[in-house]
Short mmCIF file of C-alpha atoms and ligand atoms in Angstrom, two decimals:
data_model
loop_
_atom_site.label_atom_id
_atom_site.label_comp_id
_atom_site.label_asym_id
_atom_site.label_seq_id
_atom_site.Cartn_x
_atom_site.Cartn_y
_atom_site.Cartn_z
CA UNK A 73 55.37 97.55 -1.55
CA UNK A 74 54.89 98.84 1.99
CA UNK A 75 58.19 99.59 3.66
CA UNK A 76 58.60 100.41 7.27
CA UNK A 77 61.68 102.74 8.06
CA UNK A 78 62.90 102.52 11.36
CA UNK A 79 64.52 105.69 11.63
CA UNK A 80 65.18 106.00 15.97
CA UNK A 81 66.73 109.04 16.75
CA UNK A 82 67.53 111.26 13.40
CA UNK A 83 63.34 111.62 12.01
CA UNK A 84 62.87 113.17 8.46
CA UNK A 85 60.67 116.26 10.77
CA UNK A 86 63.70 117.66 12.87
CA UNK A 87 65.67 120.54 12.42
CA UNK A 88 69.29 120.15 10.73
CA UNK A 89 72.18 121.04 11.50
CA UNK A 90 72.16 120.29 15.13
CA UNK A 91 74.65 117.56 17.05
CA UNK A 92 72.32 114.60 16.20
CA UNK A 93 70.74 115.80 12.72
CA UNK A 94 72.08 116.03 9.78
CA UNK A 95 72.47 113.22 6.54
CA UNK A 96 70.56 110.34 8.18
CA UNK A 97 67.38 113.05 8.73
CA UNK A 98 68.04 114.03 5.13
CA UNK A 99 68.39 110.78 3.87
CA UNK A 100 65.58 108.98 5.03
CA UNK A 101 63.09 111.64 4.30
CA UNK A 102 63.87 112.06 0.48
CA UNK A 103 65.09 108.40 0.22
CA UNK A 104 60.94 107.81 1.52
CA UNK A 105 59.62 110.16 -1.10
CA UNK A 106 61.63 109.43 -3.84
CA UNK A 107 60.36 105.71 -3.00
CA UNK A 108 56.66 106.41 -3.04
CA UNK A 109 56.91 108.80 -6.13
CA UNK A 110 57.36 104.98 -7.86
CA UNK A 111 53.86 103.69 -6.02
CA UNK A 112 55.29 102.40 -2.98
CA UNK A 113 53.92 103.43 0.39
CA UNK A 114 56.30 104.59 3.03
CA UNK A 115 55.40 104.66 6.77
CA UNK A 116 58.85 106.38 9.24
CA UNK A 117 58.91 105.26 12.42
CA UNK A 118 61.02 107.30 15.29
CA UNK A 119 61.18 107.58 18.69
CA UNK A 120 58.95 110.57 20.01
CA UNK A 121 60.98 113.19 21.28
CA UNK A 122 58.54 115.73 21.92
CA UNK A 123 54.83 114.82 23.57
CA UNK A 124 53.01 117.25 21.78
CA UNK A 125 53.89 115.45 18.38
CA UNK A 126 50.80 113.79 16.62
CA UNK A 127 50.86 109.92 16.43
CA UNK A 128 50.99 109.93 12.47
CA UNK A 129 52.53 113.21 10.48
CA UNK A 130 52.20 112.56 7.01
CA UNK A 131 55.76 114.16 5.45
CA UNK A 132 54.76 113.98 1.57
CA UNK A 133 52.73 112.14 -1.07
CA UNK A 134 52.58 108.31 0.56
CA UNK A 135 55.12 108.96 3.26
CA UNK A 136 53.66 109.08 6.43
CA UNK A 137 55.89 109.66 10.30
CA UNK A 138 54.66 107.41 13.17
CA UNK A 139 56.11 108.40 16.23
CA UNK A 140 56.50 105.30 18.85
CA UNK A 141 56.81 105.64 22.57
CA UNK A 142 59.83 104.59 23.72
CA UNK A 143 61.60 106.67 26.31
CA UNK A 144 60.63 109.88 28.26
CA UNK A 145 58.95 111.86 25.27
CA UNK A 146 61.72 114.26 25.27
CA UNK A 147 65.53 114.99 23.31
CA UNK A 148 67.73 113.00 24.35
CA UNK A 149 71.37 112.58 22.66
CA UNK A 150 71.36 109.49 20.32
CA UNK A 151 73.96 107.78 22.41
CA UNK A 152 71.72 107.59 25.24
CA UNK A 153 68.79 106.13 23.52
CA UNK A 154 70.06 102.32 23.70
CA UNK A 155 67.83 101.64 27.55
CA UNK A 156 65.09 102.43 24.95
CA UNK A 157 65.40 100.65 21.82
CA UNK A 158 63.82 97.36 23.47
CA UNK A 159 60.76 99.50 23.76
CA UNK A 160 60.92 100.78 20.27
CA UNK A 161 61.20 97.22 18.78
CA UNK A 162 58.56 96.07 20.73
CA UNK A 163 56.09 99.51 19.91
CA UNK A 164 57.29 98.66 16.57
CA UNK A 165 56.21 95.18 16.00
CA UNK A 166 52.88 95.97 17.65
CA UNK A 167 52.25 98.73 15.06
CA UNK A 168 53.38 96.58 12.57
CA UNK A 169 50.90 93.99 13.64
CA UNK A 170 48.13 96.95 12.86
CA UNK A 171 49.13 97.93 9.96
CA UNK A 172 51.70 95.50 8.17
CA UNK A 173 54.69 96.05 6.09
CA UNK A 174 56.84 93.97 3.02
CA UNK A 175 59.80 94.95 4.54
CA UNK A 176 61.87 97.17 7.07
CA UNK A 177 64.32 99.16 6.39
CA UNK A 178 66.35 100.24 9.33
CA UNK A 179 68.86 103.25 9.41
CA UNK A 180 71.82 103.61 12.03
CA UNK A 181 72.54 100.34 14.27
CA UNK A 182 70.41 101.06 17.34
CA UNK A 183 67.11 101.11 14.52
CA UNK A 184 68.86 97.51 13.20
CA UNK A 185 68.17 96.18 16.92
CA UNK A 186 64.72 97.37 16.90
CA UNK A 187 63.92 96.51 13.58
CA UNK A 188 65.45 93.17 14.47
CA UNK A 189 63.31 92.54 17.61
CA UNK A 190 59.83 93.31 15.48
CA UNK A 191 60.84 91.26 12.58
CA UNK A 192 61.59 88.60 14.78
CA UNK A 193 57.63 88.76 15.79
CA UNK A 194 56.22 89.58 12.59
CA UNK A 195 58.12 88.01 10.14
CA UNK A 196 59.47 90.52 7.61
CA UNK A 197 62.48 90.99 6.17
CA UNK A 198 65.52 93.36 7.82
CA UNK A 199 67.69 95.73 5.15
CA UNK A 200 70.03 97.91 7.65
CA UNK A 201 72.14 100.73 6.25
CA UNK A 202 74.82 101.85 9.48
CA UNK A 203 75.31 105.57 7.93
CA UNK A 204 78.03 105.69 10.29
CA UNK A 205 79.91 102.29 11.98
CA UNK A 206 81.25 102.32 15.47
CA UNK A 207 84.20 100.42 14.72
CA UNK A 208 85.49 103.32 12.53
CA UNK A 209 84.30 106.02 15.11
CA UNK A 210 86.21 104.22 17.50
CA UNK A 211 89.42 104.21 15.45
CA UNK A 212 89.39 108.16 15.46
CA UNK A 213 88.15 109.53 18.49
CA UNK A 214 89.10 106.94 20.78
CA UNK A 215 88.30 107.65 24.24
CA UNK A 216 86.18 110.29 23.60
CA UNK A 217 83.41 107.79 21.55
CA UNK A 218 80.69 108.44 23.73
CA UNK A 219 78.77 105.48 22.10
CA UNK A 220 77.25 102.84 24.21
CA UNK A 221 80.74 100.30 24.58
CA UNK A 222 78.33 97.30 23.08
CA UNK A 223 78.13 99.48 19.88
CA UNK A 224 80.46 97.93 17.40
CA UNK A 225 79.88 94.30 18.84
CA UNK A 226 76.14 94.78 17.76
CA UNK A 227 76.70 96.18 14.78
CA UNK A 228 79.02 92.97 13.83
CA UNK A 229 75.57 90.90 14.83
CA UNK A 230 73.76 93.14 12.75
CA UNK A 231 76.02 92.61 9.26
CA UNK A 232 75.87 89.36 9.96
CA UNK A 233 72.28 88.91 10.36
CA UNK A 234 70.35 90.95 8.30
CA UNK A 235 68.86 90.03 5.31
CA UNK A 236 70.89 92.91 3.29
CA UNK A 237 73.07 95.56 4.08
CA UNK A 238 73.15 98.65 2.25
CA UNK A 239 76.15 100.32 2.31
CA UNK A 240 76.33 104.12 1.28
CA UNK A 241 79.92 103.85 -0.10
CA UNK A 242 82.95 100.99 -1.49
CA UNK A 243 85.06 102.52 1.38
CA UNK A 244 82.11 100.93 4.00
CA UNK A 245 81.92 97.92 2.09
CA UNK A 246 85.73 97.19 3.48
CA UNK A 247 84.65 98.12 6.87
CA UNK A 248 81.65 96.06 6.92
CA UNK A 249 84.17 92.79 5.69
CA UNK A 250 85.76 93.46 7.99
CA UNK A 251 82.78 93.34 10.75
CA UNK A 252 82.29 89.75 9.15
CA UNK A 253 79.39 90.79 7.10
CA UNK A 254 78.96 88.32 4.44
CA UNK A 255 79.87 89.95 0.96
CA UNK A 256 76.55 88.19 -0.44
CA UNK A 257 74.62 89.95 1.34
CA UNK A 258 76.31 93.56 1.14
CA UNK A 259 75.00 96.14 -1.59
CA UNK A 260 76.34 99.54 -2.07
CA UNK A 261 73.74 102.45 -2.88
CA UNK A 262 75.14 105.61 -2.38
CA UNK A 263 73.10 108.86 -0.36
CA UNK A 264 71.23 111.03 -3.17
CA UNK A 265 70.64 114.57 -3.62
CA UNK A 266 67.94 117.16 -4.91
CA UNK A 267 68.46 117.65 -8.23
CA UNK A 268 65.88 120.03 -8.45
CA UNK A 269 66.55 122.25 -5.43
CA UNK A 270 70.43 121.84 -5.50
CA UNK A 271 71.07 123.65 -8.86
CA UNK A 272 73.54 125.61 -10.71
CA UNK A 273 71.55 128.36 -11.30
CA UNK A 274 69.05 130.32 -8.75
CA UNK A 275 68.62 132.87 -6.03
CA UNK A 276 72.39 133.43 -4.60
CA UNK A 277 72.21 133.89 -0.73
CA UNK A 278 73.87 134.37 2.30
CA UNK A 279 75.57 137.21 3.90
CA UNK A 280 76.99 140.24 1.60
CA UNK A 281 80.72 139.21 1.05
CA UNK A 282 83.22 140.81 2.50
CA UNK A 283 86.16 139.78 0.77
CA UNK A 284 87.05 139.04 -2.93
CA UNK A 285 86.66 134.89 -2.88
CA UNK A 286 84.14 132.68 -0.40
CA UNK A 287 85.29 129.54 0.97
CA UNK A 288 82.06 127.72 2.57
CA UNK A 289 81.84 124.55 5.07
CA UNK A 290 78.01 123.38 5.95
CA UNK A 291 77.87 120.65 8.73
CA UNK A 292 76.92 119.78 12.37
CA UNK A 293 79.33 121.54 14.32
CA UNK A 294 81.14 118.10 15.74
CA UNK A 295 84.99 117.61 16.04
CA UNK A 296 85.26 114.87 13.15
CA UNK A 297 83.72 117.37 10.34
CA UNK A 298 86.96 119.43 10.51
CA UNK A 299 86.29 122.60 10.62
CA UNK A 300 88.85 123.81 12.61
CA UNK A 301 91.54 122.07 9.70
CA UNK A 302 89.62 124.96 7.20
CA UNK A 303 89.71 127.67 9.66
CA UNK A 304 93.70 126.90 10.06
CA UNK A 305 94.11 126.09 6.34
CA UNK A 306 92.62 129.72 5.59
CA UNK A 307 95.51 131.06 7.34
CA UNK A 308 98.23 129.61 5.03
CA UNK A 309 96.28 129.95 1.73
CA UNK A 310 99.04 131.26 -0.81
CA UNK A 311 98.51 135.14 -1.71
CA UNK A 312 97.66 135.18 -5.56
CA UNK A 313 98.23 136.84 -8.71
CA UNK A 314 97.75 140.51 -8.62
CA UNK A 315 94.45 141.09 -8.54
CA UNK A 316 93.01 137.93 -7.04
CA UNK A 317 93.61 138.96 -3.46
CA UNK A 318 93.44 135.04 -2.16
CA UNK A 319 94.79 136.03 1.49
CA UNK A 320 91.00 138.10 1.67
CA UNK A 321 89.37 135.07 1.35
CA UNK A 322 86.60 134.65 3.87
CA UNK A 323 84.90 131.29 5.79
CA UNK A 324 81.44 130.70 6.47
CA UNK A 325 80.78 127.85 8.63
CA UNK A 326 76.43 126.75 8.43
CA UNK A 327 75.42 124.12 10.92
CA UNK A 328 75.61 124.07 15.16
CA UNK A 329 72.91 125.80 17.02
CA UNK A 330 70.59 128.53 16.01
CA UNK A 331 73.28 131.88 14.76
CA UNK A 332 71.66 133.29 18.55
CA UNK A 333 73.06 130.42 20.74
CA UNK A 334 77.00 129.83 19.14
CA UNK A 335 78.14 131.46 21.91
CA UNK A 336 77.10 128.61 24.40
CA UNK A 337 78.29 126.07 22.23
CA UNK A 338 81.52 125.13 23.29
CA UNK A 339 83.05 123.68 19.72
CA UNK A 340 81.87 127.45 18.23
CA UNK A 341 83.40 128.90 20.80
CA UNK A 342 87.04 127.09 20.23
CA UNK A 343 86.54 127.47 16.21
CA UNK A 344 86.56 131.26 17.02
CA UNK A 345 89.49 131.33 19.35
CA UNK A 346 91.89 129.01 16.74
CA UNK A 347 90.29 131.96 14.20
CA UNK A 348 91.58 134.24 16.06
CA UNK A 349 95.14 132.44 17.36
CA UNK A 350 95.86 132.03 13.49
CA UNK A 351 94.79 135.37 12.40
CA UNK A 352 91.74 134.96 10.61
CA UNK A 353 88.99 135.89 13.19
CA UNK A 354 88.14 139.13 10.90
CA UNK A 355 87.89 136.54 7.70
CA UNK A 356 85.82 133.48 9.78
CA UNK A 357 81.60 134.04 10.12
CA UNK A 358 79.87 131.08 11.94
CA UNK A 359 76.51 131.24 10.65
CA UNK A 360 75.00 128.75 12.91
CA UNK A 361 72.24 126.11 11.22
CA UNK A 362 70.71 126.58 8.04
CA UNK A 363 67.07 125.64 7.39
CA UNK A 364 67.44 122.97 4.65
CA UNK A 365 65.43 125.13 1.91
CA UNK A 366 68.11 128.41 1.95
CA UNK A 367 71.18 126.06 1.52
CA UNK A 368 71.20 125.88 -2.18
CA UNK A 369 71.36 129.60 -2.17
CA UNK A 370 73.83 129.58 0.27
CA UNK A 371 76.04 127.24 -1.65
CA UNK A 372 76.03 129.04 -4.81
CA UNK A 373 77.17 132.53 -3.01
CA UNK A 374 80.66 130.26 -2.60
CA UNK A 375 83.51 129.99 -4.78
CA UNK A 376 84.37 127.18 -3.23
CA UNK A 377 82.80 124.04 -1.01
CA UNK A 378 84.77 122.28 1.40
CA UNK A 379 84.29 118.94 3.90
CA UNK A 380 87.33 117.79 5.35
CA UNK A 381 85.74 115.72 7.56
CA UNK A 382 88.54 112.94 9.06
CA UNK A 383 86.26 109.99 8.43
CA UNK A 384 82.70 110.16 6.48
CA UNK A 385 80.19 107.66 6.02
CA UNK A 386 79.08 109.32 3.26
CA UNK A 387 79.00 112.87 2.97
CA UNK A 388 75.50 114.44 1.81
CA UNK A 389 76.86 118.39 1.45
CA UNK A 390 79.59 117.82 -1.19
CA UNK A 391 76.51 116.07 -3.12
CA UNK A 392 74.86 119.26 -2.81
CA UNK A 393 77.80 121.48 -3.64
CA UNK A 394 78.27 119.73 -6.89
CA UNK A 395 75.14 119.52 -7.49
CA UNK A 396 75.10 123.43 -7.67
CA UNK A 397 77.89 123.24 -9.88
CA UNK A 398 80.42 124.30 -6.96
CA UNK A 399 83.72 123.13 -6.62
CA UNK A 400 84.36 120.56 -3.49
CA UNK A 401 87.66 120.27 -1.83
CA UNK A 402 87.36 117.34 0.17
CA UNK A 403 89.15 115.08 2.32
CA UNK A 404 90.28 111.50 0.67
CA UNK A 405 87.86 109.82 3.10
CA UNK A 406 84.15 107.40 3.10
CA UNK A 407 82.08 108.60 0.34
CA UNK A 408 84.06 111.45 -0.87
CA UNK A 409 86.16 108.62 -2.34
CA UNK A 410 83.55 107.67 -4.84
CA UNK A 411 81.60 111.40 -4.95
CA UNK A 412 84.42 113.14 -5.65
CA UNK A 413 86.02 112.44 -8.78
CA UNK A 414 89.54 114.29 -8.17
CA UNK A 415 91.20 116.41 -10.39
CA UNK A 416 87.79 116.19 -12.19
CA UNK A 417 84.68 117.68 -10.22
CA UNK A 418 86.24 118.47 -7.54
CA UNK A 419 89.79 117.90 -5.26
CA UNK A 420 90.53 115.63 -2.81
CA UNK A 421 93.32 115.88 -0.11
CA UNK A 422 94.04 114.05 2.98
CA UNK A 423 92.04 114.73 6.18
CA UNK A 424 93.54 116.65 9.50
CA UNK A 425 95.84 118.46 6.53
CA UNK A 426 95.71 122.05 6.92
CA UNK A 427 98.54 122.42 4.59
CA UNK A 428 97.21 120.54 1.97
CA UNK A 429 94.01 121.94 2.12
CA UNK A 430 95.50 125.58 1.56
CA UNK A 431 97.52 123.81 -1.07
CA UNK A 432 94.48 122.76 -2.89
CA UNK A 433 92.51 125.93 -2.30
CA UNK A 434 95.02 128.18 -3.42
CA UNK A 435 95.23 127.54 -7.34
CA UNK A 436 91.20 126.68 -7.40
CA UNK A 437 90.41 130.38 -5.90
CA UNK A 438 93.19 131.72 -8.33
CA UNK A 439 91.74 130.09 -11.42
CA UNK A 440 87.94 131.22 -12.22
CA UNK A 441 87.99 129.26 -15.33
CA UNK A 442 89.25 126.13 -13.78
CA UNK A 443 86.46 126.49 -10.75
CA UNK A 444 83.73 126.85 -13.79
CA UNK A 445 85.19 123.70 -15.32
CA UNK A 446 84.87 121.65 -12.56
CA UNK A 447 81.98 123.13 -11.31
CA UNK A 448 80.29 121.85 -14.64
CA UNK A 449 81.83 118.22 -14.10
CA UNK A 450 80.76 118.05 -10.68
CA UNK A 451 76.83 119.14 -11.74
CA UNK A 452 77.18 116.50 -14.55
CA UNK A 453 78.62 113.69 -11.87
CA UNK A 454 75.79 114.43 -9.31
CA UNK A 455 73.10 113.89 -12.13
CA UNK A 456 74.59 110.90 -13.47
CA UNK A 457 74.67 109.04 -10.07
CA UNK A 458 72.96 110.45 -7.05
CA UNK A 459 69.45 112.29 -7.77
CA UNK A 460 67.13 110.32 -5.23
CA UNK A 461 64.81 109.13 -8.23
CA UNK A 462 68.19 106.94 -9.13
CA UNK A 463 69.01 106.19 -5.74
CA UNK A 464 65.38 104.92 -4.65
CA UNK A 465 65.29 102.44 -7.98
CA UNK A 466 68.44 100.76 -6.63
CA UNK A 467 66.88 100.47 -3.48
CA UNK A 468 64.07 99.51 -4.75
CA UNK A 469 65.84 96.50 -7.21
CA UNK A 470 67.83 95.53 -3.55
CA UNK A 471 64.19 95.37 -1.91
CA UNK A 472 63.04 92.90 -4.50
CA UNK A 473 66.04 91.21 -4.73
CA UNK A 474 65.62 90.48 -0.99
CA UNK A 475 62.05 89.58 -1.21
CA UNK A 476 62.71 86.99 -3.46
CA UNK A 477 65.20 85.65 -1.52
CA UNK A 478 62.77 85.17 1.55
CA UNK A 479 59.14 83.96 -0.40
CA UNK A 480 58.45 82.80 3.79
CA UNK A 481 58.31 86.51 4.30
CA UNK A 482 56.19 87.78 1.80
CA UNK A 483 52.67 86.66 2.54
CA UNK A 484 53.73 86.30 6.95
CA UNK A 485 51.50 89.41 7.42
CA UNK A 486 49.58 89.83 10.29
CA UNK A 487 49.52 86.54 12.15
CA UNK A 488 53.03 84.79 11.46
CA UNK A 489 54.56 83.11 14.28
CA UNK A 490 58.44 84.14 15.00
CA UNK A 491 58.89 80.72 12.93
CA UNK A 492 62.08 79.54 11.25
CA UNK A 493 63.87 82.61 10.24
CA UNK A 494 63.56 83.80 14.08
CA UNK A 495 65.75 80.42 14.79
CA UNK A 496 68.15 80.72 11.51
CA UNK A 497 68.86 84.63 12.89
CA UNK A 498 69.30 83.44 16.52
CA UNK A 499 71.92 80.51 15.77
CA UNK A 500 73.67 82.87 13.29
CA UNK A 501 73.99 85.22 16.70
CA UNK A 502 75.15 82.28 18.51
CA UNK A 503 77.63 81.82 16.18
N1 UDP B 41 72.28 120.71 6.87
C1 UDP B 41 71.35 121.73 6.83
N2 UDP B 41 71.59 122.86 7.57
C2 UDP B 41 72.70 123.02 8.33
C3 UDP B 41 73.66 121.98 8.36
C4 UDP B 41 73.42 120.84 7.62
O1 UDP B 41 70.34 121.65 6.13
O2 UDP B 41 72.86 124.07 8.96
C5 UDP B 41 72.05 119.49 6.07
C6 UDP B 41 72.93 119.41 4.85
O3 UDP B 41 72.39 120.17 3.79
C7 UDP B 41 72.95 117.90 4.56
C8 UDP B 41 72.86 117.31 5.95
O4 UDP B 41 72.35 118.34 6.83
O5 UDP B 41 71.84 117.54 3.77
C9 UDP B 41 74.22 116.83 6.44
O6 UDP B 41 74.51 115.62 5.83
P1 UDP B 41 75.97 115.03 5.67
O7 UDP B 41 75.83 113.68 5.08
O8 UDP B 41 76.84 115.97 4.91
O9 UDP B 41 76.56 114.96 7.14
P2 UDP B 41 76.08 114.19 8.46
O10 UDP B 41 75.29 115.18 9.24
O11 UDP B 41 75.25 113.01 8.04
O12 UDP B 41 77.33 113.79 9.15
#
């Protein structure tokens, strides 16, 4: 097959770790390998954001970026890319017109509009994963959702209206009946991970430790991820046995801006005050981003992994803690739900809890030999499910299954009119 991912604001070739890049980046770059190490070839479309960047970057074996013009060739913040995304469908279906595709694939909602616009000219089939929904983004930061107010509206047109939706996790699946998306036409396959570079054993990085136990959070440096719940729960973990020391445990925080430029990030800024208000400023080290390639030695230097995010999609880092055999303490949110196995590879705990965090940290830093057992179930859980070669052959069955739902797709390349699935979409809209 030749699949077209329509990737608009988070490409597989930016840095991580920033306010707009993170699991989507991740995910459709491996997700694209992992697809053409079985034969298929893989082309990414994103918006340029930069206008030095080469038309075509090719990213690994059969995976190759195509950067459209859509937009001032600049950065902007995702939520101000939706003036643009006409554009990008329309760049889109003329470059699928040059080089055709089986199928597109299209990641967050404002690629699902794009994709939607170039399907409707070319004739191809539509699978949209969300990664994140606006409907649930509205429910927890309210006012302060700075997506575009048409958000969760579209995405409803988009459940409803593509040929498949692949959810990451059960808990979406909910949300997305809830958007009205049609539970025939809803497939969960879950976010993957490295299993070769995300491993138990290897190079141990990071800083030197300065205390007796290391408590570690990796994320872009945004509200929702919770940080500030770990830098408060740090404060009231228990004091141990003799001899464990637990109230000289320290946090390091990866993810935000470059370690140099914290200080003019406003959300580093207030972590380090509430550090220091609680009395843990000594114990707290914001590290900043982290390239990709020094987090799995970063991981291992940690006793202990947490993401208490108050809502998650899906949740690629505790997939990469367990995957290095490191505990997780995680809130009971998204994909945690199905990642985490609690009690078993890992503990889960409500989100905005400080007190049950420290609750759950406390006996898991006290306990070496209960870390190392579930440490060992969480490795074991992350090969069983999520390595990307797994993930990309359940995408790959939902592909077929897809194509053979829609034989008017399959030979429509280069010349097929907008035709009859155009008018099924557009009275399914009008709906
Ligand atoms: N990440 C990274 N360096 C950082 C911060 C994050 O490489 O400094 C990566 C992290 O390893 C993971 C991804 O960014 O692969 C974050 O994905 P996740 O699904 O956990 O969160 P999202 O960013 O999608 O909300």
């Amino acid at each position: 097959m030749r699949v077209a991912m329509v990737s608009e604001h988070a490409s597989p070739l930016a840095a991580l770790g920033g306010v707009d890049a993170g699991g989507q980046n991740v995910h459709v770059a491996a997700l694209s390998a992992a697809l053409a190490a079985r034969g298929h070839e893989v082309d990414v479309y994103t918006r340029r954001d930069d206008e030095a960047l080469p038309r075509v970057v090719p990213l690994s074996p059969g995976v190759r970026v195509v950067h459209l013009d859509a937009g001032p060739p600049l950065p902007l913040p995702k939520d101000a890319l939706l003036p643009h995304v006409e554009a990008l469908g329309r760049e889109l279906a003329a470059a699928l017109l040059e080089r055709p595709a089986d199928l597109l694939h299209a990641h967050f909602w404002m690629s699902g509009v794009a994709a939607r616009e170039a399907a409707a000219s070319v004739g191809v089939p539509v699978v949209q994963t969300f990664h994140a929904l606006g409907s649930v983004k509205r429910r927890w930061q309210g006012a302060e959702d700075t997506s575009p107010p048409s958000r969760v509206s579209v995405e409803a047109q988009l459940a409803g209206s593509a040929d498949l939706v692949l959810a990451t996790c059960r808990d979406e699946v909910r949300e997305l009946a809830e958007l009205g998306a049609p539970a025939e036409r809803v497939d969960v396959v879950p976010c993957g991970v490295d299993l070769d570079a995300f491993t138990p054993s290897g190079e141990v990085g990071g800083p030197p430790r300065h205390q007796p136990h290391r408590v570690l959070v990796v994320g872009r440096l945004v509200e929702r991820k919770g940080v500030e719940d770990v830098v408060r729960a740090l404060a009231l973990v228990p004091a141990g046995a003799p001899g464990h020391a637990l109230s000289r445990t320290e946090l390091l925080v990866a993810g935000g801006p470059a370690e140099t430029q914290l200080g003019l990030d406003a959300y580093a800024r207030h972590l380090r005050d509430v550090a220091a208000e609680v009395g843990v400023g000594e114990r707290v080290r914001l590290l900043g981003r982290v390239g990709h390639g020094d987090l799995p030695a970063l991981l291992r230097s940690a006793d202990v992994v947490v993401a208490a995010p108050w809502y998650e999609p899906f949740g690629i880092v505790p997939l990469e803690a367990m995957a290095c055999g490191v505990p997780v303490v995680g809130s009971a949110v998204g994909g945690l739900l199905d990642t985490v196995d609690d009690g078993v590879s890992g503990v889960l705990v409500p989100p905005r809890d400080p007190v049950a965090l420290a609750a759950a940290l406390g006996p898991l830093l006290a306990d070496d030999e209960r870390r190392r057992t579930v440490g060992l179930a969480a490795r074991e859980r992350a090969e069983q499910g999520y390595g990307w070669a797994r993930v990309a052959a359940r995408t790959e069955d939902a592909y077929r299954r897809v194509l053979a739902r829609t034989p008017a797709a399959a030979p429509a390349w280069p010349a097929a009119a907008p035709g009859r699935r155009h008018h099924e979409r557009h009275h399914q809209e009008q709906a």
